[in-house]
């Protein structure tokens, strides 16, 4: 993912939003970009992930319900930033199994309706 994002950042100044959200019965990763830039993003992600399934959604498809109370926190990187971890950093050395760091986050997103919680995480790249 880091390589795909770096190549997108190198070719444009357009803002990109990578979002973990729920749509229907599926929790997943969504990418929000301006219309004219969408095809370029699709091509870059498809090149990095050949098995990727791309589906375009309406802007409001992953929006919160109208009656929802929203709590928002904005975070940013500052100072000395460590590099993005590689897959080896998430490997359990004893069992040799990959421990996915997003399992907890996607679990909360998927359980949202049962928990009466609407969860959404957006990472803005600009």
PDB file of C-alpha atoms in Angstrom:
ATOM      1  CA  UNK A   1       0.000   0.000   0.000  1.00  0.00           C
ATOM      2  CA  UNK A   2       2.832   2.383   0.820  1.00  0.00           C
ATOM      3  CA  UNK A   3       4.225   2.121  -2.715  1.00  0.00           C
ATOM      4  CA  UNK A   4       0.811   2.758  -4.328  1.00  0.00           C
ATOM      5  CA  UNK A   5       0.212   5.797  -2.100  1.00  0.00           C
ATOM      6  CA  UNK A   6       3.712   7.152  -2.773  1.00  0.00           C
ATOM      7  CA  UNK A   7       3.188   6.908  -6.534  1.00  0.00           C
ATOM      8  CA  UNK A   8      -0.179   8.686  -6.276  1.00  0.00           C
ATOM      9  CA  UNK A   9       1.347  11.423  -4.155  1.00  0.00           C
ATOM     10  CA  UNK A  10       4.150  11.873  -6.686  1.00  0.00           C
ATOM     11  CA  UNK A  11       1.804  12.493  -9.644  1.00  0.00           C
ATOM     12  CA  UNK A  12      -0.728  14.876  -8.101  1.00  0.00           C
ATOM     13  CA  UNK A  13      -1.576  17.291  -5.326  1.00  0.00           C
ATOM     14  CA  UNK A  14      -5.214  16.126  -5.224  1.00  0.00           C
ATOM     15  CA  UNK A  15      -6.398  15.102  -1.746  1.00  0.00           C
ATOM     16  CA  UNK A  16      -7.051  11.381  -1.196  1.00  0.00           C
ATOM     17  CA  UNK A  17      -9.035   9.931   1.680  1.00  0.00           C
ATOM     18  CA  UNK A  18      -8.487   6.284   2.644  1.00  0.00           C
ATOM     19  CA  UNK A  19     -11.428   5.210   4.801  1.00  0.00           C
ATOM     20  CA  UNK A  20     -12.288   2.150   6.830  1.00  0.00           C
ATOM     21  CA  UNK A  21     -16.060   2.001   6.899  1.00  0.00           C
ATOM     22  CA  UNK A  22     -19.150  -0.127   6.698  1.00  0.00           C
ATOM     23  CA  UNK A  23     -21.385  -0.398   3.633  1.00  0.00           C
ATOM     24  CA  UNK A  24     -24.347  -2.742   3.813  1.00  0.00           C
ATOM     25  CA  UNK A  25     -23.115  -5.894   5.521  1.00  0.00           C
ATOM     26  CA  UNK A  26     -19.456  -5.362   4.594  1.00  0.00           C
ATOM     27  CA  UNK A  27     -16.648  -3.572   6.429  1.00  0.00           C
ATOM     28  CA  UNK A  28     -13.796  -2.589   4.185  1.00  0.00           C
ATOM     29  CA  UNK A  29     -11.343  -0.055   2.830  1.00  0.00           C
ATOM     30  CA  UNK A  30     -12.731   2.767   0.729  1.00  0.00           C
ATOM     31  CA  UNK A  31     -10.949   5.488  -1.186  1.00  0.00           C
ATOM     32  CA  UNK A  32     -12.518   8.923  -1.682  1.00  0.00           C
ATOM     33  CA  UNK A  33     -11.135  11.151  -4.462  1.00  0.00           C
ATOM     34  CA  UNK A  34     -12.436  13.820  -6.823  1.00  0.00           C
ATOM     35  CA  UNK A  35     -14.169  12.488  -9.941  1.00  0.00           C
ATOM     36  CA  UNK A  36     -11.505  13.201 -12.564  1.00  0.00           C
ATOM     37  CA  UNK A  37      -8.792  11.609 -10.412  1.00  0.00           C
ATOM     38  CA  UNK A  38     -10.750   8.401  -9.663  1.00  0.00           C
ATOM     39  CA  UNK A  39      -9.595   6.439 -12.728  1.00  0.00           C
ATOM     40  CA  UNK A  40      -5.920   7.165 -11.974  1.00  0.00           C
ATOM     41  CA  UNK A  41      -6.373   5.951  -8.382  1.00  0.00           C
ATOM     42  CA  UNK A  42      -8.176   2.810  -9.590  1.00  0.00           C
ATOM     43  CA  UNK A  43      -5.329   2.032 -12.020  1.00  0.00           C
ATOM     44  CA  UNK A  44      -2.618   2.551  -9.384  1.00  0.00           C
ATOM     45  CA  UNK A  45      -4.399   0.367  -6.817  1.00  0.00           C
ATOM     46  CA  UNK A  46      -5.150  -2.330  -9.431  1.00  0.00           C
ATOM     47  CA  UNK A  47      -1.466  -2.388 -10.411  1.00  0.00           C
ATOM     48  CA  UNK A  48      -0.433  -2.831  -6.770  1.00  0.00           C
ATOM     49  CA  UNK A  49      -3.222  -5.325  -5.967  1.00  0.00           C
ATOM     50  CA  UNK A  50      -4.173  -7.388  -9.069  1.00  0.00           C
ATOM     51  CA  UNK A  51      -6.944  -9.270  -7.182  1.00  0.00           C
ATOM     52  CA  UNK A  52      -8.568  -6.021  -6.014  1.00  0.00           C
ATOM     53  CA  UNK A  53     -12.298  -5.630  -6.655  1.00  0.00           C
ATOM     54  CA  UNK A  54     -13.201  -2.004  -7.375  1.00  0.00           C
ATOM     55  CA  UNK A  55     -16.753  -0.754  -7.103  1.00  0.00           C
ATOM     56  CA  UNK A  56     -17.746   2.896  -7.350  1.00  0.00           C
ATOM     57  CA  UNK A  57     -20.252   4.071  -4.754  1.00  0.00           C
ATOM     58  CA  UNK A  58     -22.328   7.196  -4.331  1.00  0.00           C
ATOM     59  CA  UNK A  59     -20.751   9.866  -2.118  1.00  0.00           C
ATOM     60  CA  UNK A  60     -23.312   9.196   0.643  1.00  0.00           C
ATOM     61  CA  UNK A  61     -23.016   5.379   0.604  1.00  0.00           C
ATOM     62  CA  UNK A  62     -20.767   5.248   3.681  1.00  0.00           C
ATOM     63  CA  UNK A  63     -22.101   8.385   5.371  1.00  0.00           C
ATOM     64  CA  UNK A  64     -23.486   8.140   8.927  1.00  0.00           C
ATOM     65  CA  UNK A  65     -27.242   7.947   9.505  1.00  0.00           C
ATOM     66  CA  UNK A  66     -28.900  11.377   9.822  1.00  0.00           C
ATOM     67  CA  UNK A  67     -29.843  10.913  13.517  1.00  0.00           C
ATOM     68  CA  UNK A  68     -26.312   9.864  14.489  1.00  0.00           C
ATOM     69  CA  UNK A  69     -24.238  11.795  17.065  1.00  0.00           C
ATOM     70  CA  UNK A  70     -20.720  12.236  15.740  1.00  0.00           C
ATOM     71  CA  UNK A  71     -17.556  12.321  17.847  1.00  0.00           C
ATOM     72  CA  UNK A  72     -14.546  13.347  15.807  1.00  0.00           C
ATOM     73  CA  UNK A  73     -10.822  13.367  16.521  1.00  0.00           C
ATOM     74  CA  UNK A  74      -8.180  14.733  14.200  1.00  0.00           C
ATOM     75  CA  UNK A  75      -4.665  13.327  14.419  1.00  0.00           C
ATOM     76  CA  UNK A  76      -1.550  14.273  12.500  1.00  0.00           C
ATOM     77  CA  UNK A  77       2.026  13.114  12.197  1.00  0.00           C
ATOM     78  CA  UNK A  78       4.631  15.404  13.687  1.00  0.00           C
ATOM     79  CA  UNK A  79       8.339  15.312  14.377  1.00  0.00           C
ATOM     80  CA  UNK A  80      10.370  12.227  13.641  1.00  0.00           C
ATOM     81  CA  UNK A  81       8.060   9.699  12.041  1.00  0.00           C
ATOM     82  CA  UNK A  82       8.977   6.042  11.971  1.00  0.00           C
ATOM     83  CA  UNK A  83       8.725   4.208   8.641  1.00  0.00           C
ATOM     84  CA  UNK A  84       5.665   2.151   7.762  1.00  0.00           C
ATOM     85  CA  UNK A  85       6.001  -1.333   9.241  1.00  0.00           C
ATOM     86  CA  UNK A  86       6.568  -4.271   6.912  1.00  0.00           C
ATOM     87  CA  UNK A  87       4.701  -7.549   7.174  1.00  0.00           C
ATOM     88  CA  UNK A  88       7.587  -9.108   9.145  1.00  0.00           C
ATOM     89  CA  UNK A  89       6.830  -6.697  12.015  1.00  0.00           C
ATOM     90  CA  UNK A  90       3.389  -8.312  12.413  1.00  0.00           C
ATOM     91  CA  UNK A  91       4.546 -11.918  12.349  1.00  0.00           C
ATOM     92  CA  UNK A  92       4.230 -13.980  15.526  1.00  0.00           C
ATOM     93  CA  UNK A  93       7.741 -15.395  15.888  1.00  0.00           C
ATOM     94  CA  UNK A  94       6.580 -18.537  17.720  1.00  0.00           C
ATOM     95  CA  UNK A  95       3.645 -19.638  15.580  1.00  0.00           C
ATOM     96  CA  UNK A  96       4.949 -18.004  12.359  1.00  0.00           C
ATOM     97  CA  UNK A  97       1.441 -16.611  11.756  1.00  0.00           C
ATOM     98  CA  UNK A  98       0.732 -13.127  10.502  1.00  0.00           C
ATOM     99  CA  UNK A  99      -1.042 -10.994  13.123  1.00  0.00           C
ATOM    100  CA  UNK A 100      -3.114  -8.468  11.176  1.00  0.00           C
ATOM    101  CA  UNK A 101      -3.061  -5.065  12.946  1.00  0.00           C
ATOM    102  CA  UNK A 102      -6.428  -4.105  11.411  1.00  0.00           C
ATOM    103  CA  UNK A 103      -8.419  -7.062  12.759  1.00  0.00           C
ATOM    104  CA  UNK A 104      -9.631  -5.156  15.843  1.00  0.00           C
ATOM    105  CA  UNK A 105     -10.622  -2.083  13.843  1.00  0.00           C
ATOM    106  CA  UNK A 106     -12.490  -4.033  11.159  1.00  0.00           C
ATOM    107  CA  UNK A 107     -14.160  -6.138  13.862  1.00  0.00           C
ATOM    108  CA  UNK A 108     -15.681  -3.013  15.433  1.00  0.00           C
ATOM    109  CA  UNK A 109     -16.815  -1.764  12.023  1.00  0.00           C
ATOM    110  CA  UNK A 110     -18.424  -5.106  11.173  1.00  0.00           C
ATOM    111  CA  UNK A 111     -20.161  -5.368  14.555  1.00  0.00           C
ATOM    112  CA  UNK A 112     -21.494  -1.801  14.361  1.00  0.00           C
ATOM    113  CA  UNK A 113     -25.234  -2.515  13.955  1.00  0.00           C
ATOM    114  CA  UNK A 114     -25.183  -5.056  16.784  1.00  0.00           C
ATOM    115  CA  UNK A 115     -23.394  -2.552  19.030  1.00  0.00           C
ATOM    116  CA  UNK A 116     -25.614   0.419  18.033  1.00  0.00           C
ATOM    117  CA  UNK A 117     -22.403   2.160  16.945  1.00  0.00           C
ATOM    118  CA  UNK A 118     -21.536   3.600  13.564  1.00  0.00           C
ATOM    119  CA  UNK A 119     -17.748   3.526  13.201  1.00  0.00           C
ATOM    120  CA  UNK A 120     -15.696   5.167  10.501  1.00  0.00           C
ATOM    121  CA  UNK A 121     -11.980   5.942  10.192  1.00  0.00           C
ATOM    122  CA  UNK A 122     -10.723   8.321   7.492  1.00  0.00           C
ATOM    123  CA  UNK A 123      -7.066   8.974   6.724  1.00  0.00           C
ATOM    124  CA  UNK A 124      -6.678  12.141   4.666  1.00  0.00           C
ATOM    125  CA  UNK A 125      -3.636  12.339   2.398  1.00  0.00           C
ATOM    126  CA  UNK A 126      -2.841  15.700   0.903  1.00  0.00           C
TER     127      UNK A 126
END
